[in-house]
Short mmCIF file of C-alpha atoms and ligand atoms in Angstrom, two decimals:
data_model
loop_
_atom_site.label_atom_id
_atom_site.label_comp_id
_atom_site.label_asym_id
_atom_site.label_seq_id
_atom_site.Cartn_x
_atom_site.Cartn_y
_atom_site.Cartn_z
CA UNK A 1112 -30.18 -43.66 -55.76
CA UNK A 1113 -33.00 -43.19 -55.61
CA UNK A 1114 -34.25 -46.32 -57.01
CA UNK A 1115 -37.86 -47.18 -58.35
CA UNK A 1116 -40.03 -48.11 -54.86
CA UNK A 1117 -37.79 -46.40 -52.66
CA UNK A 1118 -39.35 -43.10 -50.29
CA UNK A 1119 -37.70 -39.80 -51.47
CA UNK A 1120 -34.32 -40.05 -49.50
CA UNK A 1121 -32.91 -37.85 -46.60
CA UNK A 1122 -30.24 -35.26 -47.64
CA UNK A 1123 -28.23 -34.10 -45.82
CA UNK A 1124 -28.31 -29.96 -46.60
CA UNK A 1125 -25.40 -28.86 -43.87
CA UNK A 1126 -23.02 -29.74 -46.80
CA UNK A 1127 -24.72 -26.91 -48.69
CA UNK A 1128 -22.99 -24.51 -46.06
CA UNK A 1129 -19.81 -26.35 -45.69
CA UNK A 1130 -16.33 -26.00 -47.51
CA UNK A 1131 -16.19 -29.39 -48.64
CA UNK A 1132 -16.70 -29.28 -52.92
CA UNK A 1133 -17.10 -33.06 -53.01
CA UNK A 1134 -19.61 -33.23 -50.64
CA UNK A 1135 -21.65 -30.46 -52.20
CA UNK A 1136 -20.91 -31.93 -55.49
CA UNK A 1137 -22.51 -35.39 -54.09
CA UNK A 1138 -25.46 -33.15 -52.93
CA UNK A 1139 -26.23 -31.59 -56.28
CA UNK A 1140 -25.79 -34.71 -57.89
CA UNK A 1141 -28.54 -36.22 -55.46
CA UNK A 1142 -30.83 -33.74 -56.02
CA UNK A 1143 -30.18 -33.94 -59.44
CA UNK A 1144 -31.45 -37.56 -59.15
CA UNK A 1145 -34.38 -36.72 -57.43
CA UNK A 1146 -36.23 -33.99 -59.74
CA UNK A 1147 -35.49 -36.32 -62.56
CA UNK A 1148 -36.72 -39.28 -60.57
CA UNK A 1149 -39.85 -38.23 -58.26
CA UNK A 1150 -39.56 -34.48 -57.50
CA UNK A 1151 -39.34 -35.52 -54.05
CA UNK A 1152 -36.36 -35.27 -51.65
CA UNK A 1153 -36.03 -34.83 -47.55
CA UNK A 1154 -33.65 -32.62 -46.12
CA UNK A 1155 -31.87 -32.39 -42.25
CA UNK A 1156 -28.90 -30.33 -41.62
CA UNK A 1157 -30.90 -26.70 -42.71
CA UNK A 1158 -30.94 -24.01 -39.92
CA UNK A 1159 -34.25 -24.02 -39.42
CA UNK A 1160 -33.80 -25.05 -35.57
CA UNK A 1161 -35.91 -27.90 -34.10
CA UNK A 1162 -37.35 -26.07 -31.35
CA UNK A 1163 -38.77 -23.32 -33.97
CA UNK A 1164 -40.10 -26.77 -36.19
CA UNK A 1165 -41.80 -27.80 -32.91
CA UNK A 1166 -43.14 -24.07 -31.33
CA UNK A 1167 -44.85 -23.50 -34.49
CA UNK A 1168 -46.34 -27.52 -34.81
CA UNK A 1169 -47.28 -26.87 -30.82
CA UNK A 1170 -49.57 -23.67 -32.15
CA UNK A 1171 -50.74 -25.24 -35.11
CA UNK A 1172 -52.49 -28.03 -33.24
CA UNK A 1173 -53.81 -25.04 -30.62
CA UNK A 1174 -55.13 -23.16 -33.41
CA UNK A 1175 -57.48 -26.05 -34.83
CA UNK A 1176 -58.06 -27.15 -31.15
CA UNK A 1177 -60.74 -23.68 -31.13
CA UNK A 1178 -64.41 -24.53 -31.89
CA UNK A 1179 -65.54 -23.62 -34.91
CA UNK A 1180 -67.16 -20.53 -34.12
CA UNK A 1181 -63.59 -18.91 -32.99
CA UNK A 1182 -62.21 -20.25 -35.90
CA UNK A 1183 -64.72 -18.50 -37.76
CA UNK A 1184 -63.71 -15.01 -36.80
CA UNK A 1185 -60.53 -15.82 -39.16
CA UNK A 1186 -62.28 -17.33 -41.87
CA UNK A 1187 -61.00 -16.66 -45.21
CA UNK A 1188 -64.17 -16.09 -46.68
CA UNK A 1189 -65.48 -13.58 -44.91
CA UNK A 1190 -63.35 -11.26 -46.73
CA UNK A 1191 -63.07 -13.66 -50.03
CA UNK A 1192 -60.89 -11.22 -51.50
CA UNK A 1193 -57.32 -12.34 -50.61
CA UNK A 1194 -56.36 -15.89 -49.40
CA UNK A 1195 -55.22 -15.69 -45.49
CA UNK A 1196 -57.36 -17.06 -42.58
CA UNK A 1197 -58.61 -20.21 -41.87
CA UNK A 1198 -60.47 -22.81 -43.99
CA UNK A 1199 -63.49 -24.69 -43.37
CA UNK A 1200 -63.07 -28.90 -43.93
CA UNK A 1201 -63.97 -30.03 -47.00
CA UNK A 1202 -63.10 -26.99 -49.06
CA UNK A 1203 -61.16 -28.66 -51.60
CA UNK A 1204 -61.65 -31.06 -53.75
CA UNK A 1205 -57.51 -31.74 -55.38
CA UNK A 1206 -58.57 -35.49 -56.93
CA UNK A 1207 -61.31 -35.43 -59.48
CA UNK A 1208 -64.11 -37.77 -58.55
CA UNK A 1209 -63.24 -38.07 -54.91
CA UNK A 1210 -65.22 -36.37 -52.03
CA UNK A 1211 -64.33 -33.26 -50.55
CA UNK A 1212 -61.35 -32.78 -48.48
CA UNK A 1213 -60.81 -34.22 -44.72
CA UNK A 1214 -58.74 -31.51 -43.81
CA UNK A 1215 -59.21 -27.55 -42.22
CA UNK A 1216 -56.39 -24.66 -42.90
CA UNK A 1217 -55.32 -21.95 -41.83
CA UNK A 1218 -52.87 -19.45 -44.41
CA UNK A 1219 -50.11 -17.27 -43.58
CA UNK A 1220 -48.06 -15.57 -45.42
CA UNK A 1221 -46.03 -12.19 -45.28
CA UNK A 1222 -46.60 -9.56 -42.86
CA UNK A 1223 -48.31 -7.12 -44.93
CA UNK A 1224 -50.59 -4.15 -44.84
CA UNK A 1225 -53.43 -2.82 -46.89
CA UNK A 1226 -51.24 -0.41 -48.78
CA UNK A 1227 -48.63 -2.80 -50.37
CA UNK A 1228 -48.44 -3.26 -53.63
CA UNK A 1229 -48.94 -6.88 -53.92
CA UNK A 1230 -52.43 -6.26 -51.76
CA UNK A 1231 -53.21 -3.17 -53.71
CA UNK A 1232 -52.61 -4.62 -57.19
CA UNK A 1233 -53.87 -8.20 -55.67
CA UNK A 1234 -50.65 -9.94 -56.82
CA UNK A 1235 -51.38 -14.39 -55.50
CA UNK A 1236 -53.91 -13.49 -53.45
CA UNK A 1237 -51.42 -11.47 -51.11
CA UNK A 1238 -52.52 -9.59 -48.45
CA UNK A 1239 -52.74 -9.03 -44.63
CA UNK A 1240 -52.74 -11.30 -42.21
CA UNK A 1241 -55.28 -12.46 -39.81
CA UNK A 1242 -54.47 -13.15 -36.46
CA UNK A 1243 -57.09 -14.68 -33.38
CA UNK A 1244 -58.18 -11.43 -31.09
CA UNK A 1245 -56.32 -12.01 -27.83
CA UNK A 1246 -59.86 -12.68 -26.40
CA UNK A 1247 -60.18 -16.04 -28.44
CA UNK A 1248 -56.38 -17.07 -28.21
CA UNK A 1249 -54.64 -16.01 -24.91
CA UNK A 1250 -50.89 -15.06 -26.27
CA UNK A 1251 -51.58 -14.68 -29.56
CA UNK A 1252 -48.65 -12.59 -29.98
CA UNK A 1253 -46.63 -15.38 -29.36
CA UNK A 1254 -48.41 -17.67 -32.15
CA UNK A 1255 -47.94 -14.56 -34.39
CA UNK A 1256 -43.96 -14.14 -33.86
CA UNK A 1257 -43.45 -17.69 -34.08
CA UNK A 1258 -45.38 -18.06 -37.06
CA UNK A 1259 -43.52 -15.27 -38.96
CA UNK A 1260 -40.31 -16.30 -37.35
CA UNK A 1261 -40.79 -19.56 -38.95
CA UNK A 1262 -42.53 -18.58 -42.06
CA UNK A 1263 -39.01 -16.16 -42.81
CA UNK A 1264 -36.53 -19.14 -41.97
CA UNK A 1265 -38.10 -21.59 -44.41
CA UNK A 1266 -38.61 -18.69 -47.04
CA UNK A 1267 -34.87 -18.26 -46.61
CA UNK A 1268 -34.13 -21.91 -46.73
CA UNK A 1269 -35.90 -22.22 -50.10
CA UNK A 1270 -33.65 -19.76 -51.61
CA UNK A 1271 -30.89 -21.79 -50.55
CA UNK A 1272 -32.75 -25.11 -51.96
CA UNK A 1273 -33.03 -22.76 -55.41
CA UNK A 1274 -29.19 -22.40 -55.49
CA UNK A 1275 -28.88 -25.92 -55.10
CA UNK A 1276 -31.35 -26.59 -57.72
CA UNK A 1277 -29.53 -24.00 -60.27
CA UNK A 1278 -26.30 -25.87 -59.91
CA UNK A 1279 -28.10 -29.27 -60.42
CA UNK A 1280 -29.09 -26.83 -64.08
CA UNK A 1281 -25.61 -26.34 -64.51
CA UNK A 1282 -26.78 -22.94 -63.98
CA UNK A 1283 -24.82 -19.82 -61.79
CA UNK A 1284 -25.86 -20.70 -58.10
CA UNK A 1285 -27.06 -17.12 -58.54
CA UNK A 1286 -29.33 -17.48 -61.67
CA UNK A 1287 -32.67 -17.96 -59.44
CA UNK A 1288 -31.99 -14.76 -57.70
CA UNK A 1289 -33.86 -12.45 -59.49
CA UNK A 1290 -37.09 -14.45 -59.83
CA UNK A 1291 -36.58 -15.29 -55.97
CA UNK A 1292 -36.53 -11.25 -55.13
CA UNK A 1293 -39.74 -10.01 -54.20
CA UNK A 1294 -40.89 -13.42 -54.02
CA UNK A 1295 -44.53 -14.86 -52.54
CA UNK A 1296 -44.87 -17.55 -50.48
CA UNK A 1297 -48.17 -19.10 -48.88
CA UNK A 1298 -47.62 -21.14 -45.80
CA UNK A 1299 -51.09 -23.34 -44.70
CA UNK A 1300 -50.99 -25.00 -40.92
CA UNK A 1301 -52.87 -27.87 -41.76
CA UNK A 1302 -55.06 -30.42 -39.35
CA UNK A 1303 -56.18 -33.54 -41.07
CA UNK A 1304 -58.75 -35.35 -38.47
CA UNK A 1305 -58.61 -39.03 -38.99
CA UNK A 1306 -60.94 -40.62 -41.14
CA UNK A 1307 -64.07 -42.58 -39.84
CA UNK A 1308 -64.22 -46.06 -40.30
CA UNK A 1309 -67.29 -46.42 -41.68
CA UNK A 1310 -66.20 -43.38 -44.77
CA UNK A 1311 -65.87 -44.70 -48.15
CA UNK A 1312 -62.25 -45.76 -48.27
CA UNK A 1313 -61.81 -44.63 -52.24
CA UNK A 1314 -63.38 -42.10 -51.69
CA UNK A 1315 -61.66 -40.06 -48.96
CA UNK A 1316 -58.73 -37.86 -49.29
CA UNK A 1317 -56.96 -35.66 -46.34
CA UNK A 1318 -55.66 -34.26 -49.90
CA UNK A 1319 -56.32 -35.82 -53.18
CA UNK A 1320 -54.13 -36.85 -55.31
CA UNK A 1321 -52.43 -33.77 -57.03
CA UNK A 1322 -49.05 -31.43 -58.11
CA UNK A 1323 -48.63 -28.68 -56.16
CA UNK A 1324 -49.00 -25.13 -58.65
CA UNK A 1325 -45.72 -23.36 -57.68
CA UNK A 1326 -41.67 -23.59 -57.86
CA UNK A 1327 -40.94 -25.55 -54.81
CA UNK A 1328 -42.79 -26.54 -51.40
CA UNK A 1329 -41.05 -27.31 -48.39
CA UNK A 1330 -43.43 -29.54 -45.38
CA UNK A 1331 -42.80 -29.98 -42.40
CA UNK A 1332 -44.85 -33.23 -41.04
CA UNK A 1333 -45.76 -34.06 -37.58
CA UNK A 1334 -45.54 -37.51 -36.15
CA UNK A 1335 -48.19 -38.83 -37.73
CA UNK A 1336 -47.96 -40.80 -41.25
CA UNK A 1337 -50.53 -40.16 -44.17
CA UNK A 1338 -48.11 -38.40 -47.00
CA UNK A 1339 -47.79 -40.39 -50.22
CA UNK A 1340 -45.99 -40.19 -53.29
CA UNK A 1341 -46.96 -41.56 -56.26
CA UNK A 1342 -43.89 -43.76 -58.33
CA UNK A 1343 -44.80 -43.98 -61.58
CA UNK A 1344 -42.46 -46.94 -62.02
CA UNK A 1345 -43.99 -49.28 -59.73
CA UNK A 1346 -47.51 -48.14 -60.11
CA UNK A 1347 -47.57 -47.76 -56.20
CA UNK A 1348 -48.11 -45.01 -53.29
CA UNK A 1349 -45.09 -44.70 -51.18
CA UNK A 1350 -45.13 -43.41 -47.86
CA UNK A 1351 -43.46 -40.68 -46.80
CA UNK A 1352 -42.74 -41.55 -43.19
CA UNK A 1353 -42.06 -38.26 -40.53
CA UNK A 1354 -38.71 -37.99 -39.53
CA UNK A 1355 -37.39 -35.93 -36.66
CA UNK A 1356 -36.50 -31.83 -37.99
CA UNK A 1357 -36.65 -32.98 -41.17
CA UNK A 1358 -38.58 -30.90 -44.10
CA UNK A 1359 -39.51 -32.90 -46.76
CA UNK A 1360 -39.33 -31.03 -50.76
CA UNK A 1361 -41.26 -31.14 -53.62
CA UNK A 1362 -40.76 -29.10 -57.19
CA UNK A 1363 -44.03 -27.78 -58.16
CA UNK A 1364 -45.34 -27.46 -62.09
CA UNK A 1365 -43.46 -24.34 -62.46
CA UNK A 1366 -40.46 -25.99 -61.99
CA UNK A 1367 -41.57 -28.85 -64.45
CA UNK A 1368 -42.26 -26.34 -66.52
CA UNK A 1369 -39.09 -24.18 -66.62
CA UNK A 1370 -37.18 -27.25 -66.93
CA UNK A 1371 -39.35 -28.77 -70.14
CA UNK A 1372 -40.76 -31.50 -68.00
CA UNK A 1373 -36.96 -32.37 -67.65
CA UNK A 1374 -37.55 -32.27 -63.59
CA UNK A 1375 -40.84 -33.67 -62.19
CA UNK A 1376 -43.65 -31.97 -60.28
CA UNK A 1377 -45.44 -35.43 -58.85
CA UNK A 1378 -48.59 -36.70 -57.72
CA UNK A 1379 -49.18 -36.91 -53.70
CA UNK A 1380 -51.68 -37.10 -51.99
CA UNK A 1381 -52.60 -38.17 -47.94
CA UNK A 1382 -54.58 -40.44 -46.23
CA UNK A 1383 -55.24 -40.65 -42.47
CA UNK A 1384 -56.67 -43.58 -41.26
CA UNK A 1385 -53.80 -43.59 -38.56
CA UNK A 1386 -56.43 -43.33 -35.65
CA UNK A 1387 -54.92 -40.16 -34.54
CA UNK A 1388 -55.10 -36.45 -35.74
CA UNK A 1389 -52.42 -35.14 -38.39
CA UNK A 1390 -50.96 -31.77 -38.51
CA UNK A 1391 -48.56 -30.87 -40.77
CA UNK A 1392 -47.39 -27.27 -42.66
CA UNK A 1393 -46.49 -26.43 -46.55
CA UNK A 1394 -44.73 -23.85 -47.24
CA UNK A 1395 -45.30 -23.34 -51.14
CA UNK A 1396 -42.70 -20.88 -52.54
CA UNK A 1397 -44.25 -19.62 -55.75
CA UNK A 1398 -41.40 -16.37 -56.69
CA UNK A 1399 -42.33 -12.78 -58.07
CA UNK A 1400 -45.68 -12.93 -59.50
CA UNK A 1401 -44.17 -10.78 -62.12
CA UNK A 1402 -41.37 -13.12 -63.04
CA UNK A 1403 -41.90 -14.66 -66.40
CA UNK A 1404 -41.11 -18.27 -66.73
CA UNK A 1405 -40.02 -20.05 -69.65
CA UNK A 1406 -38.41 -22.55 -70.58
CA UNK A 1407 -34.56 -22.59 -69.36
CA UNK A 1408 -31.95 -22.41 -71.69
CA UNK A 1409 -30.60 -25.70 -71.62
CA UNK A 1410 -33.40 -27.53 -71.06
CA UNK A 1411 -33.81 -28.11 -75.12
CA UNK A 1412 -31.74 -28.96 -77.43
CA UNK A 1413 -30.80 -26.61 -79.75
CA UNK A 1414 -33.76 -26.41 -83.01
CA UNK A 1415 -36.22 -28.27 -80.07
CA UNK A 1416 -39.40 -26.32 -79.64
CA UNK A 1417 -40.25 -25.72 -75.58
CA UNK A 1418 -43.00 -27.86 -74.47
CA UNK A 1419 -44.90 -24.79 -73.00
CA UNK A 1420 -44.97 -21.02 -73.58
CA UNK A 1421 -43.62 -18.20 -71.42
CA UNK A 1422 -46.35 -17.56 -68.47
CA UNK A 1423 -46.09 -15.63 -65.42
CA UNK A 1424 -45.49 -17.02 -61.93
CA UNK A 1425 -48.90 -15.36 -60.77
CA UNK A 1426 -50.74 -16.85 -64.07
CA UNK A 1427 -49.37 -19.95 -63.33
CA UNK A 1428 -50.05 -20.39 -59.38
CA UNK A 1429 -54.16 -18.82 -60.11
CA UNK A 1430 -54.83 -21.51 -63.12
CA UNK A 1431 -53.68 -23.99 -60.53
CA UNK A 1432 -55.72 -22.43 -57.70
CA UNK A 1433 -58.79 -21.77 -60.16
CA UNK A 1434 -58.96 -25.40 -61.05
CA UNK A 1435 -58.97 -27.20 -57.55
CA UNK A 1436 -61.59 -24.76 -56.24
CA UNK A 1437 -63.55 -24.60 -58.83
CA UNK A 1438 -64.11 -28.54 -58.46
CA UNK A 1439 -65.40 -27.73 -54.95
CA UNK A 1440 -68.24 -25.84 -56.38
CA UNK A 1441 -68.96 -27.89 -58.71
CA UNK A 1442 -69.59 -30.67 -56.53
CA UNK A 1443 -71.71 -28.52 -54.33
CA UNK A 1444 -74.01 -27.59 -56.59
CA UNK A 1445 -74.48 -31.31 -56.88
CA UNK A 1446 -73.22 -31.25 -60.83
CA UNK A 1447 -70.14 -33.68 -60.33
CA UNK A 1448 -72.07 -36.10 -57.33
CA UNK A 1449 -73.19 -38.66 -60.06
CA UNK A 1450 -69.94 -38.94 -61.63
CA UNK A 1451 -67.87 -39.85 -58.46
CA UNK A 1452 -68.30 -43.24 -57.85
CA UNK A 1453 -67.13 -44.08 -61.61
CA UNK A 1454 -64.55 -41.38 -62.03
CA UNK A 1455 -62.76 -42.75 -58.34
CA UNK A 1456 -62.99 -46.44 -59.53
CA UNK A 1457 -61.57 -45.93 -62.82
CA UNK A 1458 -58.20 -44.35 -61.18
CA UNK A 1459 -55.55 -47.20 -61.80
CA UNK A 1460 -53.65 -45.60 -58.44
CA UNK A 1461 -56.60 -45.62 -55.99
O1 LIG B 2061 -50.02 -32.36 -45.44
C1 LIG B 2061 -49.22 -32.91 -46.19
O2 LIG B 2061 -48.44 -33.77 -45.80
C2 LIG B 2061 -49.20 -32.55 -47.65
C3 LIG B 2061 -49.89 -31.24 -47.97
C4 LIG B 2061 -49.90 -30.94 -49.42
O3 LIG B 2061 -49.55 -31.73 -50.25
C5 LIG B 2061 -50.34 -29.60 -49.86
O4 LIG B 2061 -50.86 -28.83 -49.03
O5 LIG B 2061 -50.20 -29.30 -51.06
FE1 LIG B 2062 -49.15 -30.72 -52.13
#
C-alpha cells in the first residue's frame, strides 16, 4: 500500500490524536508510503466537523451563483496588487498548450488589515480580504465567519499533517514548528462549470495538469468527480473520487524540494465533463515567507550534493505563481495560440 494504479488511499487521522503508538506508527508509516509513492493521501477522522465542510461548500456554490457583475465588485484585479477576491474563468492557463481554464475563484485567506506587515511589506500576495457588500449578498456576515471559521480549522489541521510528516522524516514531531509560525495560507472556493460537449476534449482543463507551488494543500471536494492524479507507473490518470468529510492531501514542490525529491509533489489536474457543476476548495499552506528552505538533513547522504539550493518559501510560491500566469498572457496576446494544438497532442498523458 499504496500500489501502482490504486487512488491515493483514505487515512484514517483520529489515530494522530489517540494514545495508541502502533496505530500512529501504522499512520506514519502510510504516509510515509504515500509522499514516496504519489504525494497524494485522503484523510477522515480530523476535527474539522462535517457540518463546517458542508456550511462553507453551501456558500461557495452561493457565491458563484451571483452574476457576473456582483462578482465583479470583488474582483481581484481591480486592485491587482494583492491576491484576494474573485477570479474571472479562464484566468489560468496550469498545462502548457491547453486552453485557458474552465474554472472561476474566489481567494481567502487571513483576516488582515492594511497595516500588517505581510500587506505592508507584500509578503505572498497577503493582504485584506474582500467580502460581498450586504447589498449584493444578504448575510454576508455569515459567509464571512464561516469562511474564516473554516479557513483557521484546516490551517490548524495542516500543522498537525506537518507533525505527521516530520515523524515520517524521522524528524522531532516539533521540527516544522518554526517554519509553520507565522505561516501563509491561500484558500480558493472554486466552481468548475461543466464542459460543453462540443469543446475540444484535449484541449480543456477545469485545471491543467500541474504541481501545486507550496508545502502542502489540503481539498475539500464536493460530490462531483473531475480530480485526477497522475501515476507515473502506469502511465494513467486516476480518479480521485469525493468521499463524505474527507480532505484529500497533496505535498507541494517545496516539500519535494526540502526532501531532495525524496517525497513527491505530483501532477493533477481536473476534468468536468460530469454534466453537473463542480465546486470544490484548496487550501494551499505555503509557511513563513521568510522561512528558508533547504534541503533537510537527512535527505542526502553524507558527501551527496542537494539537488536544489536554499530558497525562501515566498521565492518559491511567486516563481510558481509567476509561471502559470504568465502563460495566461501569453496566450492572450495570441503568442502561444499556434503552438497549442501540437504542444497538447504531443503530451503522452492527455
Ligand atoms: O479542484 C480541485 O479538485 C483541484 C484544485 C487544484 O488542484 C488547485 O487549485 O491547485
Ligand atoms: Fe493543485
Amino acid at each position: 500500500m499504496p500500489r501502482a494504479g490504486s487512488a491515493p488511499p483514505i487515512l484514517d487521522f483520529s489515530v494522530f490524536y489517540s494514545n495508541n503508538a502502533s496505530a500512529k506508527e501504522k499512520l506514519v508509516a502510510d504516509v510515509r508510503n504515500c509522499c514516496r509513492h504519489n504525494g497524494f493521501f485522503q484523510i477522515t477522522g480530523h476535527n474539522v466537523p462535517l457540518e463546517l465542510q458542508q456550511k462553507i461548500m453551501e456558500w461557495n456554490k452561493r457565491f458563484f451563483d451571483l452574476s457576473l457583475e456582483e462578482k465583479m465588485t470583488v474582483s481581484k484585479d481591480t486592485t491587482n496588487i494583492w491576491n484576494r477576491g474573485y477570479e474571472l474563468l479562464h484566468s489560468q492557463i496550469l498545462e502548457e498548450g491547453t486552453l485557458p481554464e474552465l474554472k472561476e475563484g474566489f481567494y481567502i485567506g487571513d483576516e488582515i488589515s492594511k497595516s500588517h506587515p505581510y500587506f505592508v511589506n507584500k509578503k505572498l500576495n497577503s493582504g485584506p480580504n474582500m467580502w460581498p457588500d450586504a447589498s449584493i449578498m444578504p448575510n454576508v456576515e455569515d459567509f464571512k465567519s464561516t469562511a474564516l471559521d473554516y479557513y483557521s480549522q484546516v490551517v490548524a489541521l495542516a500543522k498537525d499533517i506537518l507533525k505527521v510528516l516530520a515523524l515520517t522524516l524521522d524528524l522531532d514531531e516539533g521540527w516544522f514548528n518554526e517554519f509553520a509560525t507565522g505561516a501563509v495560507a491561500t484558500m480558493r472556493l472554486l466552481h468548475y462549470p461543466t464542459q460543453p460537449p462540443d469543446s475540444p476534449q484535449k484541449l480543456t482543463r477545469g485545471i491543467g495538469a500541474h504541481t501545486d507551488f507550496g508545502t502542502i494543500t489540503l481539498l475539500l471536494q464536493d460530490r462531483v468527480a473531475g480530480l485526477q492524479v497522475y501515476d507515473y507507473a502506469t502511465k494513467e490518470w486516476l480518479d480521485v473520487k469525493p468521499t463524505l468529510g474527507a480532505f484529500v492531501v497533496n505535498l507541494g514542490n517545496l516539500m519535494m524540494r526540502w526532501t531532495n525529491d525524496k517525497y513527491i509533489s505530483n501532477l493533477h489536474r481536473v476534468i468536468n465533463v460530469s454534466g453537473e457543476e463542480r465546486y470544490s476548495i484548496p487550501v494551499f499552506f505555503s509557511g513563513n515567507p521568510d522561512f528558508v528552505v533547504e534541503c533537510l538533513p537527512n535527505c542526502r547522504k553524507e558527501g551527496e550534493e542537494a539537488k536544489y539550493s536554499p530558497i525562501t518559501v515566498e521565492q518559491a510560491v511567486l516563481d510558481g505563481y509567476a509561471y502559470s500566469y504568465g502563460r495566461v498572457e501569453k496566450f492572450k496576446k495570441g503568442a502561444a495560440k499556434s503552438d497549442i494544438v501540437v504542444q497538447a497532442s504531443e503530451l503522452a498523458v492527455v
